[in-house]
Amino acid sequence: MSIIASRKEVAKLAGVSEATVSRVFNNSGPLREATKRKVLQAAKELNYHPNAIAQSFARGKSNNIGVIVPYLPKVNLMSTYYFSELLSGIGSKLGELGYGLLLLFQQANQPKDYVRLFLSQRVDGCIILGSKNIPGEVAALEKLHELNLPYCLVNQSFSGYSFHSIDADHINGSFEAVSSLLNKGHKQIIFLNGPMEYSNSIERLKGYKKAIAKAGIPLNEKLLFQGNYSRKSGFQAAMYIGSLLEDCQAIFTANDRMAIGLMQGLSSLGYLAGYDYSLIGYDDSDIATMTSPPLSTVNVPLFEMGQLAAEKVLQLASTDDKTEIHECLPVSLIERASSLNKIKRFKL
């Protein structure tokens, strides 16, 4: 874990009192410009970040919660359902409790510094969506956690770390989906997963393996594919998955967007969901009922997860009790025609 510089160290390096350092960062009282520059330079050299909680008493609460989301270059229904449901839940709970929501976008390749965003935007807490298990991001979260700042991750957990998080039971969701296909007589299940830098991808794979192991079926690595949760990646996977449908007529995908892209790609090859193969997606997005046939999927309570994250962050912001937050909400399988129709070309 990184070592956090103290106000005392900044004061010593700048040759001023701790009170002067405090006035510089709280922008209070008369200050000489030269003194201010010395303090800011010392803080920069020591990578010092003032405690946001202490500052809130000096400056007053902002009554805003920051929600950090990855930048979405192409905004449309298919790409934003996941985030819109989470944001709706967060906004609903914050509004109910008299708080505002401040969206903070981060570019995909931008170095993560959650503490700096937290402080520069003057928020009372932050909720982080779309976090990844990569070294730079883990380090940024460690720093946030060390400073006891009010924050919460949503739909992402980190093995070996105690970061505050609200998650869903993706292992069981995947297990139920794959078990449903196995119970219909399918012996080989193709799995199109998302990137393994997301914990929910890891959990979906665990659920998949658990289901086939329970059925006494050995793992076939050739049936495992990886997309990036986009419709395009599902469409592209159709080229490879289509060649397997003669022997494997059941597919589970890690989200609805990839499932719909896969349906479109396989349709262009002459294969129809619910007729030539069974298909189950994940998330139960609005678009799942608009496909032909309607898409079987796993319902994830995204709205409720957003609400709970907002509630927990406000609890952290209003108390000295920093008890770790680890909530996991249940999911449920929704079966529709894409996996219920009789497979007319099923090979016995």
CSV table of C-alpha atoms in Angstrom, one decimal:
chain,number,residue,atom,x,y,z
A,1,MET,CA,0.0,0.0,0.0
A,2,SER,CA,1.1,3.5,-0.7
A,3,ILE,CA,2.3,5.9,2.0
A,4,ILE,CA,0.1,8.9,2.4
A,5,ALA,CA,2.0,12.2,3.2
A,6,SER,CA,0.7,14.2,6.2
A,7,ARG,CA,-0.1,17.8,6.6
A,8,LYS,CA,2.8,18.0,9.1
A,9,GLU,CA,5.3,16.8,6.4
A,10,VAL,CA,4.0,19.4,3.9
A,11,ALA,CA,4.3,22.2,6.5
A,12,LYS,CA,7.9,21.1,7.3
A,13,LEU,CA,9.0,21.0,3.6
A,14,ALA,CA,7.3,24.4,2.9
A,15,GLY,CA,8.7,26.0,6.1
A,16,VAL,CA,5.3,27.0,7.4
A,17,SER,CA,2.9,26.0,10.2
A,18,GLU,CA,0.3,23.2,9.8
A,19,ALA,CA,-2.4,25.9,10.3
A,20,THR,CA,-1.1,27.7,7.2
A,21,VAL,CA,-1.2,24.5,5.2
A,22,SER,CA,-4.8,24.0,6.3
A,23,ARG,CA,-5.7,27.6,5.3
A,24,VAL,CA,-4.2,27.1,1.9
A,25,PHE,CA,-6.3,24.0,1.1
A,26,ASN,CA,-9.4,25.4,2.7
A,27,ASN,CA,-8.9,28.7,0.9
A,28,SER,CA,-9.6,30.6,4.2
A,29,GLY,CA,-8.0,33.7,5.7
A,30,PRO,CA,-5.5,36.1,4.2
A,31,LEU,CA,-2.6,34.4,2.5
A,32,ARG,CA,0.5,35.7,0.7
A,33,GLU,CA,0.8,34.4,-2.8
A,34,ALA,CA,4.4,33.3,-2.2
A,35,THR,CA,3.4,31.3,0.8
A,36,LYS,CA,0.5,29.7,-1.1
A,37,ARG,CA,2.9,28.7,-3.9
A,38,LYS,CA,5.4,27.2,-1.4
A,39,VAL,CA,2.7,25.1,0.2
A,40,LEU,CA,1.2,23.9,-3.1
A,41,GLN,CA,4.7,23.0,-4.4
A,42,ALA,CA,5.5,21.0,-1.3
A,43,ALA,CA,2.2,19.2,-1.5
A,44,LYS,CA,2.8,18.3,-5.1
A,45,GLU,CA,6.3,16.9,-4.3
A,46,LEU,CA,4.9,14.8,-1.5
A,47,ASN,CA,1.8,13.8,-3.4
A,48,TYR,CA,-0.2,15.1,-0.5
A,49,HIS,CA,-4.1,15.1,-0.6
A,50,PRO,CA,-5.9,16.9,2.1
A,51,ASN,CA,-8.5,14.9,4.0
A,52,ALA,CA,-11.9,15.5,2.3
A,53,ILE,CA,-13.8,14.9,5.5
A,54,ALA,CA,-11.9,17.5,7.4
A,55,GLN,CA,-12.3,20.0,4.6
A,56,SER,CA,-16.0,19.4,4.5
A,57,PHE,CA,-16.3,20.8,8.1
A,58,ALA,CA,-14.3,23.9,7.0
A,59,ARG,CA,-16.1,24.6,3.8
A,60,GLY,CA,-19.5,23.0,4.4
A,61,LYS,CA,-21.1,20.0,2.8
A,62,SER,CA,-21.6,20.1,-1.0
A,63,ASN,CA,-24.7,17.9,-0.9
A,64,ASN,CA,-23.4,16.2,-4.1
A,65,ILE,CA,-22.4,12.6,-4.6
A,66,GLY,CA,-20.0,12.1,-7.6
A,67,VAL,CA,-20.7,9.1,-9.8
A,68,ILE,CA,-17.6,8.1,-11.8
A,69,VAL,CA,-18.4,6.3,-15.1
A,70,PRO,CA,-16.2,5.3,-18.0
A,71,TYR,CA,-16.6,7.5,-21.0
A,72,LEU,CA,-19.1,6.2,-23.6
A,73,PRO,CA,-18.1,7.4,-27.1
A,74,LYS,CA,-21.3,6.2,-28.8
A,75,VAL,CA,-24.5,6.8,-26.8
A,76,ASN,CA,-27.5,4.7,-27.7
A,77,LEU,CA,-30.0,2.4,-26.0
A,78,MET,CA,-28.0,-0.7,-26.5
A,79,SER,CA,-24.8,0.7,-25.0
A,80,THR,CA,-26.3,2.6,-22.1
A,81,TYR,CA,-29.1,0.4,-20.6
A,82,TYR,CA,-26.7,-1.0,-18.0
A,83,PHE,CA,-25.4,2.4,-16.9
A,84,SER,CA,-28.8,4.2,-17.2
A,85,GLU,CA,-30.5,1.7,-14.8
A,86,LEU,CA,-27.7,2.0,-12.3
A,87,LEU,CA,-27.8,5.9,-12.5
A,88,SER,CA,-31.6,5.9,-12.3
A,89,GLY,CA,-31.3,4.0,-9.0
A,90,ILE,CA,-28.6,6.2,-7.7
A,91,GLY,CA,-30.4,9.4,-8.7
A,92,SER,CA,-33.6,8.2,-7.2
A,93,LYS,CA,-32.2,7.5,-3.8
A,94,LEU,CA,-30.1,10.6,-3.7
A,95,GLY,CA,-33.0,12.8,-4.6
A,96,GLU,CA,-35.1,11.1,-2.0
A,97,LEU,CA,-32.5,12.0,0.6
A,98,GLY,CA,-31.9,15.6,-0.6
A,99,TYR,CA,-28.6,15.1,-2.5
A,100,GLY,CA,-27.5,15.8,-6.0
A,101,LEU,CA,-25.7,13.6,-8.5
A,102,LEU,CA,-22.6,14.8,-10.2
A,103,LEU,CA,-21.5,12.7,-13.2
A,104,LEU,CA,-17.7,12.4,-13.6
A,105,PHE,CA,-16.5,10.8,-16.9
A,106,GLN,CA,-13.2,9.2,-17.3
A,107,GLN,CA,-11.5,8.3,-20.6
A,108,ALA,CA,-10.6,4.6,-21.1
A,109,ASN,CA,-6.9,5.3,-21.2
A,110,GLN,CA,-6.8,8.1,-18.6
A,111,PRO,CA,-4.7,7.3,-15.5
A,112,LYS,CA,-7.0,6.7,-12.5
A,113,ASP,CA,-6.7,9.1,-9.6
A,114,TYR,CA,-10.0,8.8,-7.7
A,115,VAL,CA,-8.7,10.9,-4.8
A,116,ARG,CA,-7.9,13.8,-7.0
A,117,LEU,CA,-11.3,13.6,-8.7
A,118,PHE,CA,-12.9,13.3,-5.3
A,119,LEU,CA,-11.3,16.4,-4.0
A,120,SER,CA,-11.3,18.6,-7.1
A,121,GLN,CA,-15.0,18.1,-7.7
A,122,ARG,CA,-15.9,18.8,-4.0
A,123,VAL,CA,-18.3,15.9,-3.5
A,124,ASP,CA,-19.4,14.3,-0.2
A,125,GLY,CA,-18.8,10.8,-1.5
A,126,CYS,CA,-18.4,8.9,-4.8
A,127,ILE,CA,-19.8,5.9,-6.5
A,128,ILE,CA,-17.6,4.1,-9.0
A,129,LEU,CA,-19.1,2.3,-12.0
A,130,GLY,CA,-17.2,0.2,-14.6
A,131,SER,CA,-14.0,-0.3,-12.5
A,132,LYS,CA,-11.5,-2.9,-13.8
A,133,ASN,CA,-9.1,-5.2,-12.0
A,134,ILE,CA,-5.9,-3.8,-13.5
A,135,PRO,CA,-2.8,-2.5,-11.5
A,136,GLY,CA,-3.3,1.2,-12.0
A,137,GLU,CA,-7.0,1.1,-11.0
A,138,VAL,CA,-6.3,-1.1,-8.0
A,139,ALA,CA,-3.7,1.3,-6.7
A,140,ALA,CA,-6.1,4.3,-7.1
A,141,LEU,CA,-8.7,2.4,-5.1
A,142,GLU,CA,-6.2,1.5,-2.4
A,143,LYS,CA,-5.4,5.2,-1.9
A,144,LEU,CA,-9.1,6.0,-1.8
A,145,HIS,CA,-9.7,3.3,0.8
A,146,GLU,CA,-6.6,4.3,2.9
A,147,LEU,CA,-7.9,7.8,3.3
A,148,ASN,CA,-11.3,6.5,4.6
A,149,LEU,CA,-13.1,8.6,2.0
A,150,PRO,CA,-16.8,7.7,1.4
A,151,TYR,CA,-17.0,5.6,-1.8
A,152,CYS,CA,-18.6,2.5,-3.1
A,153,LEU,CA,-18.0,0.2,-6.2
A,154,VAL,CA,-20.9,-1.2,-8.0
A,155,ASN,CA,-21.0,-4.6,-9.8
A,156,GLN,CA,-17.2,-5.1,-9.3
A,157,SER,CA,-15.3,-6.8,-6.5
A,158,PHE,CA,-11.6,-7.3,-6.0
A,159,SER,CA,-10.3,-10.6,-4.6
A,160,GLY,CA,-7.9,-10.0,-1.7
A,161,TYR,CA,-9.0,-6.4,-1.1
A,162,SER,CA,-11.6,-4.9,1.2
A,163,PHE,CA,-13.1,-2.2,-1.1
A,164,HIS,CA,-16.6,-1.2,-0.4
A,165,SER,CA,-18.9,-2.8,-3.0
A,166,ILE,CA,-22.5,-3.5,-4.0
A,167,ASP,CA,-22.6,-6.6,-6.3
A,168,ALA,CA,-25.0,-9.2,-7.6
A,169,ASP,CA,-24.8,-13.0,-7.4
A,170,HIS,CA,-23.4,-13.6,-10.9
A,171,ILE,CA,-22.1,-17.1,-10.0
A,172,ASN,CA,-25.6,-18.3,-9.3
A,173,GLY,CA,-27.1,-16.4,-12.2
A,174,SER,CA,-24.7,-18.1,-14.6
A,175,PHE,CA,-25.2,-21.5,-12.9
A,176,GLU,CA,-29.0,-21.2,-13.3
A,177,ALA,CA,-28.8,-20.2,-17.0
A,178,VAL,CA,-26.5,-23.0,-17.9
A,179,SER,CA,-28.4,-25.5,-15.8
A,180,SER,CA,-31.6,-24.6,-17.6
A,181,LEU,CA,-30.0,-25.4,-21.0
A,182,LEU,CA,-28.6,-28.7,-19.6
A,183,ASN,CA,-32.0,-29.6,-18.2
A,184,LYS,CA,-33.4,-29.3,-21.8
A,185,GLY,CA,-31.1,-32.0,-23.0
A,186,HIS,CA,-28.2,-30.0,-24.3
A,187,LYS,CA,-24.9,-31.7,-23.4
A,188,GLN,CA,-22.4,-29.1,-24.8
A,189,ILE,CA,-23.0,-25.4,-23.9
A,190,ILE,CA,-21.1,-22.6,-25.8
A,191,PHE,CA,-20.2,-19.7,-23.6
A,192,LEU,CA,-19.5,-16.2,-24.8
A,193,ASN,CA,-18.0,-14.3,-21.9
A,194,GLY,CA,-16.8,-10.7,-21.3
A,195,PRO,CA,-13.2,-9.5,-20.4
A,196,MET,CA,-11.7,-11.2,-17.4
A,197,GLU,CA,-10.6,-7.8,-15.9
A,198,TYR,CA,-14.2,-7.5,-14.7
A,199,SER,CA,-15.1,-9.6,-11.6
A,200,ASN,CA,-18.5,-10.4,-13.0
A,201,SER,CA,-16.9,-12.1,-16.0
A,202,ILE,CA,-14.9,-14.3,-13.6
A,203,GLU,CA,-18.0,-15.0,-11.6
A,204,ARG,CA,-20.0,-16.0,-14.7
A,205,LEU,CA,-17.3,-18.4,-15.7
A,206,LYS,CA,-17.3,-19.9,-12.3
A,207,GLY,CA,-21.1,-20.4,-12.5
A,208,TYR,CA,-20.8,-22.0,-16.0
A,209,LYS,CA,-18.1,-24.4,-14.7
A,210,LYS,CA,-20.1,-25.2,-11.6
A,211,ALA,CA,-23.2,-26.2,-13.7
A,212,ILE,CA,-21.4,-28.4,-16.2
A,213,ALA,CA,-19.4,-30.1,-13.4
A,214,LYS,CA,-22.6,-30.8,-11.5
A,215,ALA,CA,-23.9,-32.4,-14.7
A,216,GLY,CA,-20.8,-34.6,-14.9
A,217,ILE,CA,-19.7,-33.0,-18.2
A,218,PRO,CA,-15.9,-32.3,-18.6
A,219,LEU,CA,-14.9,-28.7,-19.5
A,220,ASN,CA,-14.3,-28.1,-23.2
A,221,GLU,CA,-12.1,-25.1,-23.6
A,222,LYS,CA,-13.1,-25.0,-27.3
A,223,LEU,CA,-16.6,-23.9,-26.3
A,224,LEU,CA,-15.4,-20.8,-24.4
A,225,PHE,CA,-15.2,-17.5,-26.2
A,226,GLN,CA,-14.6,-13.9,-25.1
A,227,GLY,CA,-16.1,-10.6,-26.3
A,228,ASN,CA,-16.0,-7.2,-24.8
A,229,TYR,CA,-19.7,-6.8,-23.8
A,230,SER,CA,-20.5,-5.0,-27.0
A,231,ARG,CA,-23.1,-6.0,-29.7
A,232,LYS,CA,-20.3,-5.8,-32.3
A,233,SER,CA,-18.2,-8.4,-30.4
A,234,GLY,CA,-21.2,-10.7,-30.3
A,235,PHE,CA,-21.7,-10.3,-34.0
A,236,GLN,CA,-18.0,-11.0,-34.7
A,237,ALA,CA,-18.1,-14.2,-32.6
A,238,ALA,CA,-20.9,-15.6,-34.8
A,239,MET,CA,-18.2,-16.5,-37.4
A,240,TYR,CA,-16.6,-19.0,-35.0
A,241,ILE,CA,-19.6,-20.1,-33.1
A,242,GLY,CA,-21.7,-20.8,-36.2
A,243,SER,CA,-19.2,-23.6,-37.2
A,244,LEU,CA,-20.0,-25.4,-33.9
A,245,LEU,CA,-23.8,-25.4,-34.1
A,246,GLU,CA,-24.0,-28.8,-35.9
A,247,ASP,CA,-22.9,-30.4,-32.6
A,248,CYS,CA,-23.7,-27.7,-30.0
A,249,GLN,CA,-27.1,-26.1,-30.1
A,250,ALA,CA,-27.0,-24.1,-26.8
A,251,ILE,CA,-25.3,-20.8,-26.1
A,252,PHE,CA,-25.0,-18.7,-23.0
A,253,THR,CA,-23.7,-15.1,-23.3
A,254,ALA,CA,-22.5,-12.9,-20.5
A,255,ASN,CA,-24.8,-10.0,-21.4
A,256,ASP,CA,-27.7,-9.2,-23.7
A,257,ARG,CA,-25.8,-6.9,-26.0
A,258,MET,CA,-23.4,-9.7,-27.0
A,259,ALA,CA,-26.4,-12.1,-27.3
A,260,ILE,CA,-28.2,-9.8,-29.7
A,261,GLY,CA,-25.1,-9.2,-31.8
A,262,LEU,CA,-24.6,-13.0,-31.9
A,263,MET,CA,-28.2,-13.5,-32.9
A,264,GLN,CA,-27.7,-11.1,-35.8
A,265,GLY,CA,-24.5,-12.6,-36.9
A,266,LEU,CA,-25.8,-16.2,-36.8
A,267,SER,CA,-29.0,-15.0,-38.6
A,268,SER,CA,-26.8,-13.8,-41.5
A,269,LEU,CA,-25.3,-17.3,-41.6
A,270,GLY,CA,-28.8,-18.9,-41.8
A,271,TYR,CA,-29.2,-19.9,-38.2
A,272,LEU,CA,-32.3,-18.8,-36.2
A,273,ALA,CA,-32.4,-18.6,-32.4
A,274,GLY,CA,-35.1,-20.8,-30.8
A,275,TYR,CA,-35.1,-23.0,-33.9
A,276,ASP,CA,-31.5,-24.0,-34.7
A,277,TYR,CA,-30.1,-23.2,-31.3
A,278,SER,CA,-31.1,-22.1,-27.8
A,279,LEU,CA,-29.7,-18.8,-26.5
A,280,ILE,CA,-29.7,-17.1,-23.0
A,281,GLY,CA,-28.3,-13.7,-22.4
A,282,TYR,CA,-27.7,-11.7,-19.2
A,283,ASP,CA,-28.9,-8.4,-17.6
A,284,ASP,CA,-32.6,-8.5,-18.8
A,285,SER,CA,-32.3,-5.2,-20.7
A,286,ASP,CA,-35.3,-3.6,-22.3
A,287,ILE,CA,-34.2,-4.7,-25.7
A,288,ALA,CA,-34.4,-8.4,-24.7
A,289,THR,CA,-38.2,-8.4,-25.2
A,290,MET,CA,-37.9,-6.6,-28.5
A,291,THR,CA,-35.9,-9.3,-30.3
A,292,SER,CA,-37.4,-12.0,-32.5
A,293,PRO,CA,-37.7,-14.4,-30.8
A,294,PRO,CA,-37.7,-12.6,-27.3
A,295,LEU,CA,-34.4,-13.3,-25.5
A,296,SER,CA,-34.1,-15.5,-22.5
A,297,THR,CA,-31.9,-13.7,-20.0
A,298,VAL,CA,-30.8,-13.3,-16.3
A,299,ASN,CA,-32.4,-10.4,-14.5
A,300,VAL,CA,-30.0,-8.3,-12.5
A,301,PRO,CA,-31.5,-5.7,-10.1
A,302,LEU,CA,-29.4,-2.8,-11.5
A,303,PHE,CA,-31.8,-0.1,-10.3
A,304,GLU,CA,-31.8,-1.5,-6.8
A,305,MET,CA,-28.0,-1.9,-6.8
A,306,GLY,CA,-27.8,1.8,-7.6
A,307,GLN,CA,-30.2,2.7,-4.8
A,308,LEU,CA,-28.3,0.7,-2.3
A,309,ALA,CA,-24.9,2.1,-3.4
A,310,ALA,CA,-26.2,5.6,-2.9
A,311,GLU,CA,-27.6,4.8,0.6
A,312,LYS,CA,-24.4,3.1,1.7
A,313,VAL,CA,-22.1,6.0,0.5
A,314,LEU,CA,-24.3,8.5,2.4
A,315,GLN,CA,-24.0,6.4,5.5
A,316,LEU,CA,-20.2,6.4,5.2
A,317,ALA,CA,-20.2,10.2,4.6
A,318,SER,CA,-22.3,10.9,7.7
A,319,THR,CA,-20.6,8.7,10.3
A,320,ASP,CA,-17.1,7.8,11.6
A,321,ASP,CA,-18.0,4.1,11.4
A,322,LYS,CA,-16.1,2.8,8.4
A,323,THR,CA,-17.4,-0.8,8.6
A,324,GLU,CA,-16.7,-2.5,5.2
A,325,ILE,CA,-19.6,-2.7,2.8
A,326,HIS,CA,-20.1,-5.9,0.9
A,327,GLU,CA,-23.6,-6.5,-0.3
A,328,CYS,CA,-24.6,-9.1,-2.9
A,329,LEU,CA,-28.1,-9.0,-4.4
A,330,PRO,CA,-29.9,-12.0,-5.9
A,331,VAL,CA,-30.5,-12.5,-9.6
A,332,SER,CA,-33.2,-14.5,-11.4
A,333,LEU,CA,-33.5,-16.4,-14.7
A,334,ILE,CA,-36.1,-15.2,-17.2
A,335,GLU,CA,-37.0,-17.8,-19.8
A,336,ARG,CA,-38.4,-16.6,-23.1
A,337,ALA,CA,-38.7,-18.1,-26.6
A,338,SER,CA,-35.0,-17.9,-27.5
A,339,SER,CA,-34.4,-20.9,-25.3
A,340,LEU,CA,-37.8,-22.5,-24.9
A,341,ASN,CA,-38.7,-23.4,-28.5
A,342,LYS,CA,-38.2,-27.0,-29.6
A,343,ILE,CA,-34.9,-27.3,-31.4
A,344,LYS,CA,-35.9,-28.9,-34.7
A,345,ARG,CA,-32.4,-29.7,-35.8
A,346,PHE,CA,-31.3,-31.0,-32.5
A,347,LYS,CA,-28.8,-33.9,-32.9
A,348,LEU,CA,-29.6,-36.9,-30.6
